[in-house]
Coordinates of C-alpha atoms in Angstrom, one line a residue:
M1 CA 10.7 -33.5 -79.9
K2 CA 11.9 -30.4 -81.7
L3 CA 15.5 -29.2 -81.7
E4 CA 15.5 -25.7 -80.4
S5 CA 19.2 -24.8 -79.9
I6 CA 22.7 -26.1 -79.8
K7 CA 25.7 -25.2 -77.7
V8 CA 29.4 -25.8 -78.4
E9 CA 32.2 -25.3 -76.0
K10 CA 36.0 -25.5 -76.4
F11 CA 36.1 -27.0 -79.9
K12 CA 38.6 -25.7 -82.4
R13 CA 37.8 -22.0 -83.0
I14 CA 34.9 -22.0 -80.6
D15 CA 35.3 -21.1 -76.9
A16 CA 31.6 -21.1 -76.2
I17 CA 28.7 -20.4 -78.4
E18 CA 25.0 -21.0 -78.3
L19 CA 22.7 -20.8 -81.4
P20 CA 18.9 -21.0 -81.6
I21 CA 18.0 -23.5 -84.3
T22 CA 15.1 -23.0 -86.8
Y23 CA 14.4 -24.9 -90.0
L24 CA 17.1 -23.0 -92.0
N25 CA 20.2 -21.6 -90.3
I26 CA 22.9 -19.8 -92.2
L27 CA 26.3 -19.2 -90.7
V28 CA 28.4 -16.5 -92.4
G29 CA 31.8 -15.2 -91.7
S30 CA 35.4 -15.0 -93.0
N31 CA 37.8 -17.9 -93.0
G32 CA 38.7 -18.9 -89.5
S33 CA 35.5 -17.4 -88.0
G34 CA 34.3 -20.7 -86.6
K35 CA 31.6 -21.8 -89.1
S36 CA 33.2 -25.2 -89.9
S37 CA 34.1 -25.7 -86.3
I38 CA 30.4 -25.6 -85.3
L39 CA 29.4 -28.0 -88.1
Q40 CA 32.2 -30.4 -87.2
A41 CA 31.5 -30.3 -83.5
L42 CA 27.8 -31.1 -84.0
H43 CA 28.4 -34.0 -86.4
L44 CA 31.2 -35.5 -84.3
A45 CA 29.1 -35.4 -81.2
S46 CA 26.1 -36.9 -83.0
C47 CA 28.2 -39.8 -84.3
L48 CA 29.7 -40.4 -80.9
M49 CA 26.3 -40.5 -79.3
R50 CA 25.2 -43.1 -81.8
Q51 CA 28.3 -45.3 -81.7
V52 CA 29.4 -45.3 -78.1
D53 CA 28.2 -48.2 -75.9
R54 CA 26.7 -46.0 -73.2
I55 CA 26.3 -42.3 -72.4
R56 CA 26.4 -41.5 -68.6
A57 CA 27.3 -38.5 -66.6
G58 CA 29.2 -40.3 -64.0
S59 CA 31.3 -42.7 -66.1
T60 CA 33.1 -42.7 -69.4
A61 CA 33.0 -44.9 -72.5
M62 CA 35.4 -45.0 -75.4
V63 CA 35.0 -45.2 -79.2
S64 CA 38.0 -46.4 -81.1
I65 CA 39.3 -44.2 -83.9
N66 CA 39.1 -47.0 -86.3
D67 CA 35.4 -47.5 -85.5
L68 CA 34.3 -43.9 -85.8
D69 CA 32.0 -42.9 -88.6
Y70 CA 33.4 -39.3 -88.5
L71 CA 36.6 -37.7 -87.4
P72 CA 37.6 -34.1 -88.4
S73 CA 41.3 -34.8 -88.0
D74 CA 43.6 -37.8 -87.4
Q75 CA 45.2 -35.7 -84.7
Y76 CA 41.9 -35.6 -82.9
W77 CA 43.5 -34.6 -79.6
K78 CA 44.1 -31.1 -81.2
L79 CA 40.3 -30.5 -81.6
G80 CA 40.2 -28.6 -78.3
H81 CA 40.1 -24.8 -78.1
G82 CA 43.2 -23.3 -76.7
A83 CA 44.5 -26.6 -75.4
D84 CA 44.9 -30.2 -76.6
W85 CA 42.4 -32.7 -75.2
G86 CA 43.7 -34.7 -72.2
N87 CA 42.8 -38.2 -71.1
K88 CA 41.9 -37.5 -67.5
G89 CA 38.6 -36.4 -65.9
N90 CA 39.8 -32.9 -65.2
S91 CA 41.8 -32.4 -68.4
P92 CA 40.8 -30.2 -71.4
S93 CA 37.8 -31.4 -73.3
S94 CA 35.1 -30.2 -75.7
K95 CA 31.3 -30.2 -75.0
V96 CA 28.3 -30.2 -77.2
E97 CA 24.6 -29.8 -76.1
F98 CA 21.5 -30.3 -78.1
R99 CA 18.4 -28.7 -76.5
F100 CA 15.0 -30.0 -77.5
L101 CA 11.4 -28.9 -76.9
D102 CA 9.3 -31.9 -75.9
D103 CA 5.8 -31.0 -76.9
V104 CA 4.5 -34.5 -77.4
A105 CA 3.0 -35.0 -73.9
G106 CA 0.8 -31.9 -74.2
V107 CA 2.4 -30.3 -71.2
V108 CA 2.2 -26.5 -71.1
P109 CA 4.8 -25.2 -71.2
P110 CA 6.6 -28.0 -73.0
N111 CA 9.5 -29.7 -71.3
I112 CA 13.1 -28.8 -72.2
V113 CA 15.2 -31.9 -72.9
T114 CA 19.0 -31.6 -73.2
A115 CA 21.4 -34.1 -74.6
K116 CA 25.0 -33.4 -73.5
L117 CA 28.3 -34.9 -74.6
V118 CA 31.8 -34.3 -73.3
M119 CA 34.6 -35.4 -75.6
R120 CA 38.3 -35.9 -74.7
S121 CA 41.2 -38.2 -75.6
A122 CA 41.0 -41.8 -74.4
R123 CA 44.0 -43.6 -73.0
N124 CA 44.3 -45.6 -76.1
A125 CA 43.6 -44.5 -79.7
G126 CA 40.1 -43.3 -79.3
I127 CA 37.7 -40.6 -77.9
S128 CA 36.5 -40.8 -74.4
V129 CA 32.8 -39.9 -73.9
Q130 CA 30.6 -39.0 -71.0
G131 CA 27.3 -37.0 -70.9
E132 CA 23.6 -37.3 -70.6
L133 CA 21.1 -38.7 -73.1
P134 CA 17.5 -38.6 -71.7
E135 CA 15.3 -41.5 -72.6
S136 CA 12.9 -39.2 -74.5
A137 CA 15.8 -38.1 -76.8
R138 CA 17.5 -41.5 -77.2
P139 CA 15.5 -42.6 -80.3
L140 CA 16.7 -39.5 -82.1
F141 CA 20.4 -40.5 -81.7
R142 CA 20.5 -44.3 -81.3
G143 CA 19.1 -47.3 -83.1
Q144 CA 19.5 -49.2 -86.3
N145 CA 19.7 -46.9 -89.4
V146 CA 19.3 -43.9 -87.1
F147 CA 21.4 -40.8 -88.0
F148 CA 20.8 -37.7 -86.0
S149 CA 23.1 -35.6 -88.3
G150 CA 24.3 -35.7 -91.9
F151 CA 27.4 -33.7 -92.8
I152 CA 28.2 -32.4 -96.3
P153 CA 31.7 -30.8 -96.5
G154 CA 31.5 -30.2 -100.2
I155 CA 32.3 -32.0 -103.4
S156 CA 35.0 -31.6 -106.0
G157 CA 33.9 -34.0 -108.7
I158 CA 33.4 -37.8 -108.8
P159 CA 35.5 -40.6 -110.3
N160 CA 34.8 -41.9 -113.8
V161 CA 34.1 -45.4 -112.5
E162 CA 32.5 -46.5 -109.2
Q163 CA 32.2 -50.1 -108.1
K164 CA 29.3 -51.4 -106.0
N165 CA 30.0 -51.4 -102.3
S166 CA 28.1 -52.6 -99.3
K167 CA 25.6 -50.3 -97.6
R168 CA 27.8 -50.1 -94.4
V169 CA 30.8 -49.0 -96.4
V170 CA 28.8 -46.4 -98.3
L171 CA 27.1 -45.0 -95.2
K172 CA 30.4 -44.7 -93.3
A173 CA 32.1 -43.0 -96.2
C174 CA 29.2 -40.6 -96.6
S175 CA 29.2 -39.9 -92.9
F176 CA 32.9 -39.1 -93.1
G177 CA 32.3 -36.6 -95.9
D178 CA 33.7 -38.8 -98.7
S179 CA 30.5 -39.0 -100.7
N180 CA 32.1 -37.7 -103.9
V181 CA 33.8 -41.1 -104.1
Y182 CA 30.5 -43.0 -103.4
L183 CA 27.8 -40.7 -104.9
R184 CA 26.6 -43.4 -107.3
N185 CA 26.5 -45.9 -104.5
A186 CA 24.6 -43.6 -102.3
L187 CA 22.0 -42.9 -105.1
N188 CA 21.8 -46.7 -105.7
L189 CA 20.7 -47.2 -102.1
L190 CA 17.7 -45.0 -102.7
S191 CA 14.3 -46.2 -103.9
A192 CA 12.7 -45.1 -107.2
A193 CA 10.4 -42.8 -105.2
D194 CA 13.4 -41.2 -103.5
I195 CA 15.1 -40.6 -106.9
A196 CA 11.9 -39.0 -108.1
K197 CA 11.8 -36.8 -105.1
I198 CA 15.4 -35.6 -105.8
E199 CA 14.3 -34.8 -109.4
E200 CA 11.4 -32.8 -108.0
W201 CA 13.6 -30.8 -105.6
L202 CA 16.2 -30.1 -108.4
E203 CA 13.7 -28.8 -110.9
P204 CA 13.1 -25.3 -109.4
L205 CA 16.9 -24.9 -109.4
L206 CA 18.1 -26.6 -112.6
G207 CA 15.0 -27.2 -114.7
P208 CA 13.5 -30.6 -115.5
I209 CA 16.0 -33.4 -114.8
K210 CA 15.8 -37.2 -114.8
I211 CA 18.4 -39.3 -112.9
K212 CA 18.9 -42.9 -114.0
I213 CA 20.9 -45.4 -111.8
V214 CA 21.6 -48.8 -113.3
F215 CA 23.3 -51.8 -111.6
D216 CA 22.6 -55.5 -112.3
E217 CA 23.7 -57.7 -109.5
S218 CA 24.1 -60.6 -111.8
K219 CA 26.6 -59.1 -114.3
D220 CA 27.7 -55.6 -113.3
F221 CA 30.8 -54.5 -111.3
D222 CA 30.3 -50.8 -111.7
I223 CA 27.3 -48.6 -111.1
H224 CA 26.2 -46.6 -114.1
A225 CA 24.5 -43.2 -113.5
H226 CA 23.2 -40.7 -116.0
A227 CA 21.2 -37.4 -115.8
E228 CA 18.9 -36.3 -118.5
L229 CA 18.8 -32.5 -119.0
N230 CA 17.1 -30.8 -121.9
G231 CA 16.5 -34.1 -123.6
R232 CA 20.1 -35.1 -123.5
S233 CA 21.5 -37.9 -121.4
T234 CA 24.9 -37.1 -119.7
P235 CA 27.1 -39.4 -117.5
L236 CA 27.0 -38.2 -114.0
E237 CA 30.8 -37.6 -114.0
L238 CA 30.4 -35.1 -116.8
L239 CA 27.9 -33.0 -114.9
G240 CA 29.1 -29.7 -113.5
T241 CA 30.3 -29.7 -110.0
G242 CA 27.4 -27.5 -108.9
F243 CA 24.9 -30.0 -110.2
L244 CA 26.7 -32.8 -108.3
Q245 CA 26.7 -30.7 -105.2
L246 CA 22.9 -30.3 -105.3
I247 CA 22.3 -34.0 -106.0
Q248 CA 24.6 -34.8 -103.1
I249 CA 22.7 -32.5 -100.7
F250 CA 19.3 -33.9 -101.6
C251 CA 20.6 -37.5 -101.6
Y252 CA 21.8 -37.1 -98.0
I253 CA 18.4 -35.9 -96.9
L254 CA 16.8 -39.1 -98.1
L255 CA 19.7 -41.5 -97.4
F256 CA 20.3 -40.6 -93.8
K257 CA 16.9 -39.0 -92.9
P258 CA 18.8 -36.9 -90.4
K259 CA 17.2 -34.6 -87.8
I260 CA 19.8 -32.0 -88.7
L261 CA 21.7 -31.6 -92.0
L262 CA 25.0 -29.8 -91.9
I263 CA 26.2 -28.2 -95.2
D264 CA 29.6 -26.6 -95.5
E265 CA 29.7 -23.8 -98.2
P266 CA 27.3 -25.2 -100.8
D267 CA 27.8 -22.0 -102.8
I268 CA 31.3 -22.7 -104.1
H269 CA 30.3 -24.3 -107.4
L270 CA 26.9 -22.8 -107.9
H271 CA 25.9 -19.9 -110.2
P272 CA 24.7 -16.8 -108.3
T273 CA 21.2 -17.2 -109.7
I274 CA 21.0 -20.7 -108.3
Q275 CA 22.6 -19.6 -105.0
E276 CA 19.8 -17.1 -104.6
K277 CA 17.2 -19.8 -105.1
L278 CA 18.9 -22.5 -102.9
A279 CA 18.1 -21.1 -99.5
G280 CA 14.4 -20.9 -100.3
S281 CA 14.4 -24.4 -101.7
L282 CA 16.2 -25.8 -98.6
L283 CA 13.8 -24.1 -96.2
E284 CA 10.8 -25.6 -98.1
I285 CA 12.4 -29.1 -98.0
A286 CA 13.3 -28.7 -94.3
R287 CA 9.7 -28.0 -93.4
A288 CA 8.4 -30.8 -95.5
Q289 CA 10.9 -33.4 -94.1
E290 CA 10.8 -32.0 -90.6
I291 CA 14.5 -31.5 -90.4
K292 CA 16.8 -28.6 -89.4
I293 CA 19.5 -27.4 -91.8
V294 CA 22.6 -25.5 -90.8
M295 CA 24.8 -24.3 -93.6
S296 CA 27.9 -22.1 -93.8
T297 CA 28.5 -19.7 -96.7
H298 CA 30.5 -16.7 -97.9
S299 CA 27.9 -15.9 -100.5
P300 CA 25.9 -12.7 -100.4
F301 CA 23.5 -14.3 -102.9
I302 CA 22.5 -17.1 -100.5
V303 CA 21.9 -14.6 -97.7
R304 CA 20.0 -12.3 -100.0
G305 CA 17.8 -15.1 -101.3
A306 CA 17.1 -16.5 -97.8
P307 CA 13.4 -16.3 -96.7
V308 CA 12.7 -13.8 -93.9
D309 CA 12.3 -16.6 -91.3
A310 CA 15.7 -18.1 -91.9
N311 CA 18.2 -17.7 -89.1
V312 CA 21.2 -15.8 -90.3
V313 CA 24.2 -15.5 -88.0
W314 CA 27.5 -13.7 -88.6
L315 CA 30.5 -15.3 -86.8
A316 CA 33.9 -13.8 -86.1
D317 CA 36.7 -15.2 -84.0
G318 CA 34.4 -18.0 -82.9
E319 CA 31.8 -15.7 -81.5
I320 CA 28.5 -14.3 -82.7
K321 CA 29.2 -10.9 -84.3
S322 CA 25.6 -10.1 -85.2
D323 CA 22.3 -11.9 -85.9
E324 CA 20.7 -8.8 -87.4
R325 CA 19.8 -9.7 -91.0
F326 CA 20.3 -6.2 -92.3
V327 CA 23.8 -5.9 -90.8
V328 CA 24.9 -9.3 -92.1
E329 CA 23.7 -8.5 -95.6
L330 CA 25.5 -5.2 -95.7
A331 CA 28.8 -6.6 -94.3
L332 CA 28.7 -9.7 -96.6
G333 CA 27.9 -7.7 -99.7
W334 CA 30.8 -5.3 -99.0
G335 CA 33.3 -8.1 -98.2
A336 CA 33.6 -6.7 -94.6
F337 CA 33.7 -10.1 -92.8
G338 CA 36.8 -10.3 -90.6
K339 CA 37.5 -6.6 -91.1
Q340 CA 37.5 -3.8 -88.6
V341 CA 37.7 -0.7 -90.9
I342 CA 35.7 0.2 -93.9
I343 CA 37.4 2.7 -96.1
V344 CA 34.9 4.6 -98.3
S345 CA 36.8 6.0 -101.2
E346 CA 36.3 9.1 -103.3
D347 CA 37.2 7.1 -106.4
A348 CA 35.1 4.5 -108.3
K349 CA 38.3 2.6 -109.1
N350 CA 40.3 1.5 -106.1
E351 CA 43.3 -0.4 -107.4
L352 CA 45.8 2.2 -106.4
L353 CA 44.3 2.7 -102.9
K354 CA 44.4 -1.1 -102.4
K355 CA 48.0 -1.2 -103.6
L356 CA 48.9 1.4 -100.9
I357 CA 47.2 -0.7 -98.2
Q358 CA 48.9 -3.8 -99.4
Q359 CA 52.2 -2.3 -98.1
W360 CA 51.1 -3.2 -94.6
P361 CA 49.8 -6.8 -94.5
E362 CA 48.6 -6.7 -90.9
I363 CA 46.6 -3.6 -91.7
E364 CA 45.3 -5.0 -95.0
R365 CA 43.8 -8.0 -93.2
S366 CA 41.7 -5.5 -91.1
V367 CA 40.4 -3.3 -94.0
T368 CA 37.9 -3.4 -96.8
V369 CA 37.5 -0.7 -99.4
L370 CA 34.2 0.6 -100.9
P371 CA 34.2 2.6 -104.1
G372 CA 32.8 6.1 -104.4
R373 CA 31.5 8.6 -106.9
G374 CA 33.7 11.6 -106.6
Y375 CA 34.3 14.1 -103.8
K376 CA 30.9 15.8 -104.4
H377 CA 29.2 12.6 -103.3
L378 CA 31.7 11.9 -100.5
L379 CA 30.3 10.7 -97.1
T380 CA 29.9 13.6 -94.7
R381 CA 30.8 13.0 -91.1
S382 CA 27.1 12.5 -90.1
E383 CA 26.6 10.1 -93.0
A384 CA 29.7 8.2 -92.0
E385 CA 28.4 8.0 -88.4
E386 CA 25.0 6.8 -89.7
L387 CA 26.7 4.1 -91.8
R388 CA 28.6 2.9 -88.7
T389 CA 25.5 2.9 -86.6
S390 CA 23.5 1.0 -89.3
L391 CA 26.2 -1.7 -89.1
G392 CA 25.7 -2.0 -85.4
G393 CA 28.9 -0.2 -84.5
K394 CA 30.9 -3.3 -85.8
F395 CA 33.2 -1.3 -88.0
K396 CA 35.2 1.9 -88.0
V397 CA 34.7 4.1 -91.1
L398 CA 37.5 6.0 -92.8
V399 CA 36.6 8.3 -95.6
H400 CA 39.2 8.9 -98.4
R401 CA 39.3 12.2 -100.2
D402 CA 41.9 13.6 -102.6
R403 CA 43.7 16.6 -101.3
D404 CA 43.6 18.3 -104.8
S405 CA 44.7 21.9 -104.3
L406 CA 43.8 22.3 -100.7
T407 CA 46.2 24.2 -98.4
D408 CA 47.6 22.6 -95.3
V409 CA 45.3 24.7 -93.1
E410 CA 42.2 23.7 -95.1
A411 CA 43.2 20.1 -95.1
T412 CA 43.6 20.1 -91.3
Q413 CA 40.2 21.8 -90.8
L414 CA 38.6 19.1 -93.0
V415 CA 40.3 16.2 -91.1
D416 CA 39.3 17.7 -87.8
S417 CA 35.7 18.1 -88.9
Y418 CA 35.5 14.3 -89.0
G419 CA 36.9 13.8 -85.5
V420 CA 34.4 11.6 -83.8
E421 CA 34.8 8.1 -82.4
G422 CA 35.0 5.4 -85.0
V423 CA 35.0 7.8 -87.9
G424 CA 37.9 9.6 -89.7
L425 CA 38.9 11.4 -92.9
W426 CA 42.1 10.7 -94.7
L427 CA 43.4 13.2 -97.3
T428 CA 46.1 12.1 -99.7
D429 CA 49.5 13.5 -98.9
Q430 CA 49.7 15.1 -102.4
S431 CA 47.0 16.0 -104.9
D432 CA 45.6 12.5 -105.4
L433 CA 46.4 8.8 -105.1
E434 CA 48.1 8.8 -108.5
S435 CA 50.6 11.3 -107.2
E436 CA 52.1 8.7 -104.9
F437 CA 53.0 6.6 -107.9
C438 CA 54.6 9.6 -109.7
N439 CA 56.9 10.1 -106.8
P440 CA 60.6 10.1 -107.9
S441 CA 61.4 7.4 -105.3
F442 CA 58.7 5.1 -106.7
L443 CA 59.8 5.9 -110.3
S444 CA 63.4 5.0 -109.4
S445 CA 62.3 1.7 -107.9
L446 CA 60.2 0.9 -110.9
T447 CA 62.6 1.9 -113.7
G448 CA 66.0 1.5 -112.0
E449 CA 67.0 5.1 -112.9
S450 CA 68.5 7.5 -110.4
L451 CA 66.4 9.8 -108.2
A452 CA 67.9 12.8 -110.1
V453 CA 66.8 11.4 -113.5
C454 CA 63.3 10.6 -112.2
D455 CA 62.9 14.0 -110.6
D456 CA 64.0 15.6 -113.9
W457 CA 61.2 13.8 -115.7
I458 CA 58.7 15.4 -113.4
V459 CA 60.3 18.9 -113.9
Q460 CA 60.2 18.5 -117.6
I461 CA 56.5 17.4 -117.6
V462 CA 55.5 20.3 -115.3
T463 CA 57.4 22.8 -117.3
A464 CA 56.2 21.7 -120.7
N465 CA 52.6 21.5 -119.5
A466 CA 52.4 24.6 -117.4
I467 CA 49.3 26.0 -119.0
P468 CA 47.0 23.0 -118.6
I469 CA 48.3 22.4 -115.1
S470 CA 47.6 26.0 -114.2
D471 CA 44.1 25.8 -115.6
Q472 CA 43.4 22.7 -113.7
F473 CA 44.7 24.3 -110.5
S474 CA 42.4 27.3 -111.0
K475 CA 39.3 25.2 -111.5
Q476 CA 40.1 23.2 -108.4
R477 CA 40.6 26.4 -106.3
A478 CA 37.3 27.8 -107.5
A479 CA 35.6 24.6 -106.3
H480 CA 37.4 24.7 -103.0
N481 CA 36.5 28.3 -102.4
E482 CA 32.9 27.6 -103.2
E483 CA 32.9 24.7 -100.7
L484 CA 35.0 26.1 -97.9
H485 CA 35.0 29.9 -98.3
A486 CA 31.5 30.8 -99.6
A487 CA 31.5 33.9 -97.3
G488 CA 34.9 35.0 -98.5
G489 CA 38.3 35.0 -96.8
S490 CA 40.0 32.4 -98.9
P491 CA 43.8 32.7 -99.7
T492 CA 44.7 34.0 -103.1
N493 CA 45.5 31.5 -105.9
A494 CA 49.0 32.9 -105.9
E495 CA 49.5 32.2 -102.2
V496 CA 48.2 28.6 -102.6
W497 CA 50.3 28.0 -105.8
A498 CA 53.4 29.1 -103.9
E499 CA 52.7 26.6 -101.1
L500 CA 52.1 23.8 -103.6
Q501 CA 55.6 24.2 -105.1
H502 CA 57.0 22.4 -102.1
R503 CA 55.2 19.2 -103.1
P504 CA 57.0 16.7 -105.4
L505 CA 54.6 17.4 -108.3
R506 CA 54.7 21.2 -107.9
G507 CA 51.0 21.6 -107.8
A508 CA 50.2 19.3 -110.7
K509 CA 47.6 16.6 -110.5
G510 CA 48.9 13.1 -110.2
K511 CA 46.4 11.8 -112.7
Y512 CA 47.7 14.3 -115.3
V513 CA 51.4 13.6 -114.6
M514 CA 50.8 9.8 -114.7
G515 CA 49.4 10.2 -118.2
Q516 CA 52.5 12.2 -119.3
L517 CA 54.9 9.7 -117.7
K518 CA 53.7 6.9 -119.9
N519 CA 55.3 8.8 -122.8
K520 CA 58.2 10.3 -121.0
V521 CA 59.7 7.2 -119.4
P522 CA 61.9 5.3 -122.0
G523 CA 61.0 1.9 -123.2
R524 CA 57.4 2.2 -122.1
A525 CA 58.5 1.1 -118.7
Y526 CA 55.8 3.1 -117.0
S527 CA 52.2 2.1 -117.4
E528 CA 49.1 1.4 -115.3
A529 CA 49.9 -2.3 -115.6
S530 CA 53.6 -1.9 -114.6
V531 CA 52.6 0.4 -111.7
E532 CA 50.0 -2.0 -110.3
C533 CA 52.4 -5.0 -110.6
H534 CA 55.5 -3.4 -109.1
K535 CA 56.5 -4.5 -105.7
G536 CA 59.3 -3.7 -103.3
F537 CA 59.1 0.1 -103.6
P538 CA 59.9 2.5 -100.7
E539 CA 56.9 3.2 -98.4
L540 CA 54.3 5.5 -99.8
A541 CA 51.5 7.4 -98.1
P542 CA 52.5 6.8 -94.4
S543 CA 49.7 9.1 -93.4
L544 CA 47.2 6.5 -94.6
K545 CA 48.8 3.9 -92.4
N546 CA 48.6 6.3 -89.4
A547 CA 44.9 7.1 -90.1
I548 CA 44.0 3.5 -90.2
E549 CA 46.0 2.6 -87.1
L550 CA 44.3 5.5 -85.2
L551 CA 40.9 4.0 -85.9
L552 CA 42.1 0.5 -85.1
D553 CA 43.3 1.7 -81.7
Q554 CA 40.0 3.3 -80.7

């Protein structure tokens, strides 16, 4: 019997989702995407199938909350999707299916065997269950010391002291996800051969390691556990959390001997180099132990290090966004999960662009920013389209370019040249991003001075530095003419300069003026740090907001 796929319906973030299952399955996505919902649904259904008295399609049975080996929330009736569980046959419920390939009998093609479970509230404090558990699948779920699933929600450290507990207490606590309180107890339940196996699995990730568990029934109350690394013995509680996380994962495999191991974000406490190795190690172990592993992660290192035959799935809003490995790796590496628009910036440093976007929290949640290498390396329209296509059309692409010394006509022509579905060009309202933060209204908000005083600072800077500002303008116009008017027909520099005098910085570059303001504003009140930290200023760059909203509405 081989687990081939799972299906979850109406559970927390999940409306309906079906996933093929291989030896290693990696779920990626932003917070709230449904990764943990899938893991919790599978483990809860597995525990109910093991603990309930009977599983039948035509009748219900109940498991008391106090008896359950796992429960994601004390308010279990809220585990439904879009509606709380009811306690009647036609009331809201959740459903989980495990689909197996029965290849034992030698039948060609192999039989498909499906174990199904419907969960809803019971009339008393418990969960009501009905479903189907075919006889051929029954030994996978039911029996003494049989655990179809093991669930590892993560670990945050272990207590300094741990008293010996009964096997039943330890197994229930570990099933509930409380193994950090019982990790020594869990290790103490394993044989010497199992401990040696954990050491073997840890070595490719951490180097040679020895784990020693000591408990004398005749005289000890507490279990003593040490790990020997690099010839030094260290109490288990003093190991790094990442070390403990790995020990916990491997301990569960041998303690529960599950058919499916569910691991929630194992990357949190692990160094990136270990993250890259982890997926390969888990796949090798899964094959050797004949188990399936489903893990959730935010880590690009885990996905990057996953073997080619790992199943990588990107989730968003409880649905499969993509199962194409290339698309997932790009999106994960760029922090694009949960986003709708990728802004490809002209600049390598994007703090100011991100600060502008932070003005609009709803928009910020939908946007990620990628750094660039200057306008000469800016994405063309065709390159932006190619990027969008390579990501499966999952994102809109907005290219950011500084306006520099472009005229309004030139700027409009450039923006129009990017006018295709899902792609756009945003030009700064003034010369560059820095100009927004040299605006008198921003200066007044930052320093508390009047608009007149702040505007006078700009006038003084522009007047005192007319020559370098003019030289910079001339160089920019030469570059613009080469790019846009190679065949001639460009406006004269004098005409363009006259047009720029209507801008707040009178044709000066924001980068230059920002440098001068650091010395001009009294008391060193103006600096990169003060600009980046300042909040509550009047809205800046409304055209950026409009450009993003246009793409979001497409």
